[in-house]
Amino acid sequence: DWIVEDQETGLVWDKCLVGSKSNLAGDQCTGSANVHIFHEAMALCDSLNNLNDGEGYGNKNNWHIPTVRELMTLAQYDSGKDFHLINSSYFPNAVAAKYMTITHVEDDPSNIWTFNFSLGLNEIEPADNQLLAHCVDSSNIADFSGMKLYELHPTLSKTYTDKVTGK
């Protein structure tokens, strides 16, 4: 299983976007990273929990669409570019686009928060819009619940561990 552990937050990410899978060598994502509506992506992330005879993908069984706070931890603000990509060394099919989160808008549950990696900001979208998604396991999560969205700033020296190579 091709996963990445964020050494700062304890979050564990599937290296490939929802709809694509790692190849047998474990060095790239294959298939198309399709856009999905919220409930489709949620079911696909949840299905990772039942893999490997019930042990879960990467021996993790708390896979889900990330919260807005979890997803924001992937943004790289030190890239020196006009966009805020996910580190492609660890996430090979990352795209500068909007990604869905499981965080619903408080006053309107038909809408969800997204994170736009092209602009580096949060946006609201209808839950039935088709968007990209990542799956995350938060069994070892740092607690982001007390932070306001504008207080969460990823650090400039993000450290990940590729669970295949150990680097």
mmCIF file of C-alpha atoms in Angstrom:
data_model
loop_
_atom_site.group_PDB
_atom_site.id
_atom_site.type_symbol
_atom_site.label_atom_id
_atom_site.label_comp_id
_atom_site.label_asym_id
_atom_site.label_seq_id
_atom_site.Cartn_x
_atom_site.Cartn_y
_atom_site.Cartn_z
ATOM 1 C CA ASP A 1 0.000 0.000 0.000
ATOM 2 C CA TRP A 2 1.304 3.394 -0.991
ATOM 3 C CA ILE A 3 0.858 5.852 1.872
ATOM 4 C CA VAL A 4 2.612 8.941 3.212
ATOM 5 C CA GLU A 5 2.791 9.931 6.881
ATOM 6 C CA ASP A 6 3.017 13.618 7.757
ATOM 7 C CA GLN A 7 5.633 13.770 10.518
ATOM 8 C CA GLU A 8 4.240 17.035 11.925
ATOM 9 C CA THR A 9 0.546 16.169 12.176
ATOM 10 C CA GLY A 10 0.477 12.376 12.295
ATOM 11 C CA LEU A 11 -1.945 12.310 9.356
ATOM 12 C CA VAL A 12 -1.491 9.431 6.915
ATOM 13 C CA TRP A 13 -2.389 10.097 3.272
ATOM 14 C CA ASP A 14 -3.038 7.877 0.285
ATOM 15 C CA LYS A 15 -0.366 9.004 -2.192
ATOM 16 C CA CYS A 16 -2.792 8.894 -5.122
ATOM 17 C CA LEU A 17 -5.933 10.924 -5.672
ATOM 18 C CA VAL A 18 -9.304 9.193 -5.401
ATOM 19 C CA GLY A 19 -9.866 7.266 -8.614
ATOM 20 C CA SER A 20 -6.219 6.383 -9.233
ATOM 21 C CA LYS A 21 -4.017 3.691 -7.724
ATOM 22 C CA SER A 22 -0.307 3.144 -7.248
ATOM 23 C CA ASN A 23 1.403 0.930 -9.805
ATOM 24 C CA LEU A 24 3.072 -2.352 -8.814
ATOM 25 C CA ALA A 25 6.480 -0.704 -8.447
ATOM 26 C CA GLY A 26 4.934 1.867 -6.102
ATOM 27 C CA ASP A 27 6.562 4.804 -7.841
ATOM 28 C CA GLN A 28 3.647 6.457 -9.628
ATOM 29 C CA CYS A 29 -0.125 6.722 -9.684
ATOM 30 C CA THR A 30 -1.945 5.008 -12.519
ATOM 31 C CA GLY A 31 -5.422 5.499 -13.825
ATOM 32 C CA SER A 32 -7.305 8.719 -13.903
ATOM 33 C CA ALA A 33 -7.720 10.919 -10.868
ATOM 34 C CA ASN A 34 -11.378 11.471 -11.525
ATOM 35 C CA VAL A 35 -13.571 14.139 -10.080
ATOM 36 C CA HIS A 36 -16.388 12.863 -7.861
ATOM 37 C CA ILE A 37 -19.394 14.184 -6.058
ATOM 38 C CA PHE A 38 -19.096 14.194 -2.278
ATOM 39 C CA HIS A 39 -20.941 10.941 -1.520
ATOM 40 C CA GLU A 40 -19.034 8.982 -4.200
ATOM 41 C CA ALA A 41 -15.655 10.135 -2.910
ATOM 42 C CA MET A 42 -16.708 9.461 0.670
ATOM 43 C CA ALA A 43 -17.636 5.866 -0.231
ATOM 44 C CA LEU A 44 -14.348 5.340 -2.106
ATOM 45 C CA CYS A 45 -12.276 6.570 0.854
ATOM 46 C CA ASP A 46 -14.338 4.487 3.245
ATOM 47 C CA SER A 47 -13.756 1.379 1.107
ATOM 48 C CA LEU A 48 -10.021 1.594 1.944
ATOM 49 C CA ASN A 49 -10.885 0.594 5.518
ATOM 50 C CA ASN A 50 -11.914 -2.920 4.409
ATOM 51 C CA LEU A 51 -8.855 -3.787 2.310
ATOM 52 C CA ASN A 52 -6.166 -6.303 3.317
ATOM 53 C CA ASP A 53 -8.567 -8.718 4.994
ATOM 54 C CA GLY A 54 -10.118 -5.958 7.099
ATOM 55 C CA GLU A 55 -6.803 -4.513 8.286
ATOM 56 C CA GLY A 56 -7.315 -1.507 6.020
ATOM 57 C CA TYR A 57 -5.167 0.140 3.379
ATOM 58 C CA GLY A 58 -1.661 0.557 4.812
ATOM 59 C CA ASN A 59 -2.932 -1.201 7.960
ATOM 60 C CA LYS A 60 -5.022 1.882 8.719
ATOM 61 C CA ASN A 61 -8.778 1.828 9.115
ATOM 62 C CA ASN A 62 -9.890 5.418 9.640
ATOM 63 C CA TRP A 63 -9.795 6.482 5.953
ATOM 64 C CA HIS A 64 -12.040 9.399 5.019
ATOM 65 C CA ILE A 65 -12.204 12.584 2.984
ATOM 66 C CA PRO A 66 -10.103 15.116 4.920
ATOM 67 C CA THR A 67 -11.535 17.960 6.937
ATOM 68 C CA VAL A 68 -10.663 21.397 5.637
ATOM 69 C CA ARG A 69 -8.023 21.738 8.346
ATOM 70 C CA GLU A 70 -6.479 18.368 7.474
ATOM 71 C CA LEU A 71 -6.367 19.179 3.756
ATOM 72 C CA MET A 72 -4.790 22.585 4.329
ATOM 73 C CA THR A 73 -1.756 20.893 5.882
ATOM 74 C CA LEU A 74 -0.762 19.662 2.407
ATOM 75 C CA ALA A 75 -0.357 23.153 0.942
ATOM 76 C CA GLN A 76 3.206 24.268 0.287
ATOM 77 C CA TYR A 77 3.477 28.012 0.664
ATOM 78 C CA ASP A 78 7.237 28.015 0.174
ATOM 79 C CA SER A 79 7.173 26.813 -3.424
ATOM 80 C CA GLY A 80 8.195 30.222 -4.840
ATOM 81 C CA LYS A 81 5.363 29.981 -7.350
ATOM 82 C CA ASP A 82 2.011 31.658 -7.769
ATOM 83 C CA PHE A 83 0.198 28.499 -6.693
ATOM 84 C CA HIS A 84 0.325 26.301 -3.622
ATOM 85 C CA LEU A 85 0.784 22.750 -4.803
ATOM 86 C CA ILE A 86 0.905 19.581 -2.827
ATOM 87 C CA ASN A 87 4.463 18.226 -2.798
ATOM 88 C CA SER A 88 4.655 16.120 -5.970
ATOM 89 C CA SER A 89 7.609 14.150 -4.603
ATOM 90 C CA TYR A 90 5.186 12.524 -2.191
ATOM 91 C CA PHE A 91 1.941 12.966 -4.134
ATOM 92 C CA PRO A 92 2.841 12.233 -7.778
ATOM 93 C CA ASN A 93 -0.519 13.016 -9.382
ATOM 94 C CA ALA A 94 -1.225 16.189 -7.428
ATOM 95 C CA VAL A 95 -3.001 18.881 -9.419
ATOM 96 C CA ALA A 96 -3.310 22.614 -8.746
ATOM 97 C CA ALA A 97 -7.100 22.578 -8.417
ATOM 98 C CA LYS A 98 -9.979 22.528 -5.921
ATOM 99 C CA TYR A 99 -10.156 19.529 -3.600
ATOM 100 C CA MET A 100 -13.198 18.586 -1.568
ATOM 101 C CA THR A 101 -13.305 18.233 2.190
ATOM 102 C CA ILE A 102 -15.749 16.535 4.526
ATOM 103 C CA THR A 103 -16.338 19.864 6.286
ATOM 104 C CA HIS A 104 -19.862 21.096 5.598
ATOM 105 C CA VAL A 105 -20.739 24.772 5.733
ATOM 106 C CA GLU A 106 -22.223 25.340 9.172
ATOM 107 C CA ASP A 107 -25.422 27.108 8.103
ATOM 108 C CA ASP A 108 -25.897 25.173 4.855
ATOM 109 C CA PRO A 109 -25.134 21.433 4.913
ATOM 110 C CA SER A 110 -25.735 21.179 1.153
ATOM 111 C CA ASN A 111 -22.390 22.993 0.706
ATOM 112 C CA ILE A 112 -18.881 21.889 1.636
ATOM 113 C CA TRP A 113 -15.595 23.678 2.179
ATOM 114 C CA THR A 114 -12.936 23.065 -0.429
ATOM 115 C CA PHE A 115 -9.283 24.003 -0.628
ATOM 116 C CA ASN A 116 -8.081 25.512 -3.891
ATOM 117 C CA PHE A 117 -4.429 24.593 -4.424
ATOM 118 C CA SER A 118 -4.227 27.004 -7.373
ATOM 119 C CA LEU A 119 -5.056 30.002 -5.208
ATOM 120 C CA GLY A 120 -4.098 28.760 -1.739
ATOM 121 C CA LEU A 121 -7.467 29.466 -0.169
ATOM 122 C CA ASN A 122 -10.704 27.897 1.025
ATOM 123 C CA GLU A 123 -13.861 28.124 -1.028
ATOM 124 C CA ILE A 124 -17.435 26.912 -0.653
ATOM 125 C CA GLU A 125 -18.907 24.537 -3.235
ATOM 126 C CA PRO A 126 -22.162 22.573 -3.460
ATOM 127 C CA ALA A 127 -21.621 19.002 -2.209
ATOM 128 C CA ASP A 128 -22.947 17.648 -5.501
ATOM 129 C CA ASN A 129 -20.246 19.427 -7.558
ATOM 130 C CA GLN A 130 -17.612 17.138 -9.002
ATOM 131 C CA LEU A 131 -14.225 17.768 -7.377
ATOM 132 C CA LEU A 132 -10.901 16.043 -6.795
ATOM 133 C CA ALA A 133 -10.359 14.283 -3.475
ATOM 134 C CA HIS A 134 -7.626 12.754 -1.358
ATOM 135 C CA CYS A 135 -8.141 10.126 1.335
ATOM 136 C CA VAL A 136 -6.593 10.510 4.773
ATOM 137 C CA ASP A 137 -6.361 8.405 7.917
ATOM 138 C CA SER A 138 -6.408 10.419 11.120
ATOM 139 C CA SER A 139 -5.811 7.686 13.694
ATOM 140 C CA ASN A 140 -2.737 9.601 14.940
ATOM 141 C CA ILE A 141 -4.079 13.086 14.260
ATOM 142 C CA ALA A 142 -2.946 16.254 15.930
ATOM 143 C CA ASP A 143 -5.975 18.177 17.173
ATOM 144 C CA PHE A 144 -6.846 21.026 14.819
ATOM 145 C CA SER A 145 -10.352 21.512 16.194
ATOM 146 C CA GLY A 146 -9.598 24.661 18.169
ATOM 147 C CA MET A 147 -7.989 26.517 15.278
ATOM 148 C CA LYS A 148 -9.810 28.967 13.110
ATOM 149 C CA LEU A 149 -9.215 28.395 9.402
ATOM 150 C CA TYR A 150 -7.110 31.532 9.002
ATOM 151 C CA GLU A 151 -4.829 30.471 11.890
ATOM 152 C CA LEU A 152 -3.632 27.277 10.236
ATOM 153 C CA HIS A 153 -0.486 27.975 8.255
ATOM 154 C CA PRO A 154 1.623 25.070 7.013
ATOM 155 C CA THR A 155 5.258 25.360 7.916
ATOM 156 C CA LEU A 156 7.966 25.973 5.382
ATOM 157 C CA SER A 157 9.864 22.789 6.232
ATOM 158 C CA LYS A 158 7.229 20.100 5.815
ATOM 159 C CA THR A 159 8.518 16.591 6.524
ATOM 160 C CA TYR A 160 6.858 13.446 5.196
ATOM 161 C CA THR A 161 7.834 9.802 5.239
ATOM 162 C CA ASP A 162 7.117 7.650 2.240
ATOM 163 C CA LYS A 163 5.999 4.339 3.792
ATOM 164 C CA VAL A 164 7.298 2.391 0.775
ATOM 165 C CA THR A 165 10.846 3.764 0.652
ATOM 166 C CA GLY A 166 11.130 4.902 4.283
ATOM 167 C CA LYS A 167 12.422 8.310 3.120
#
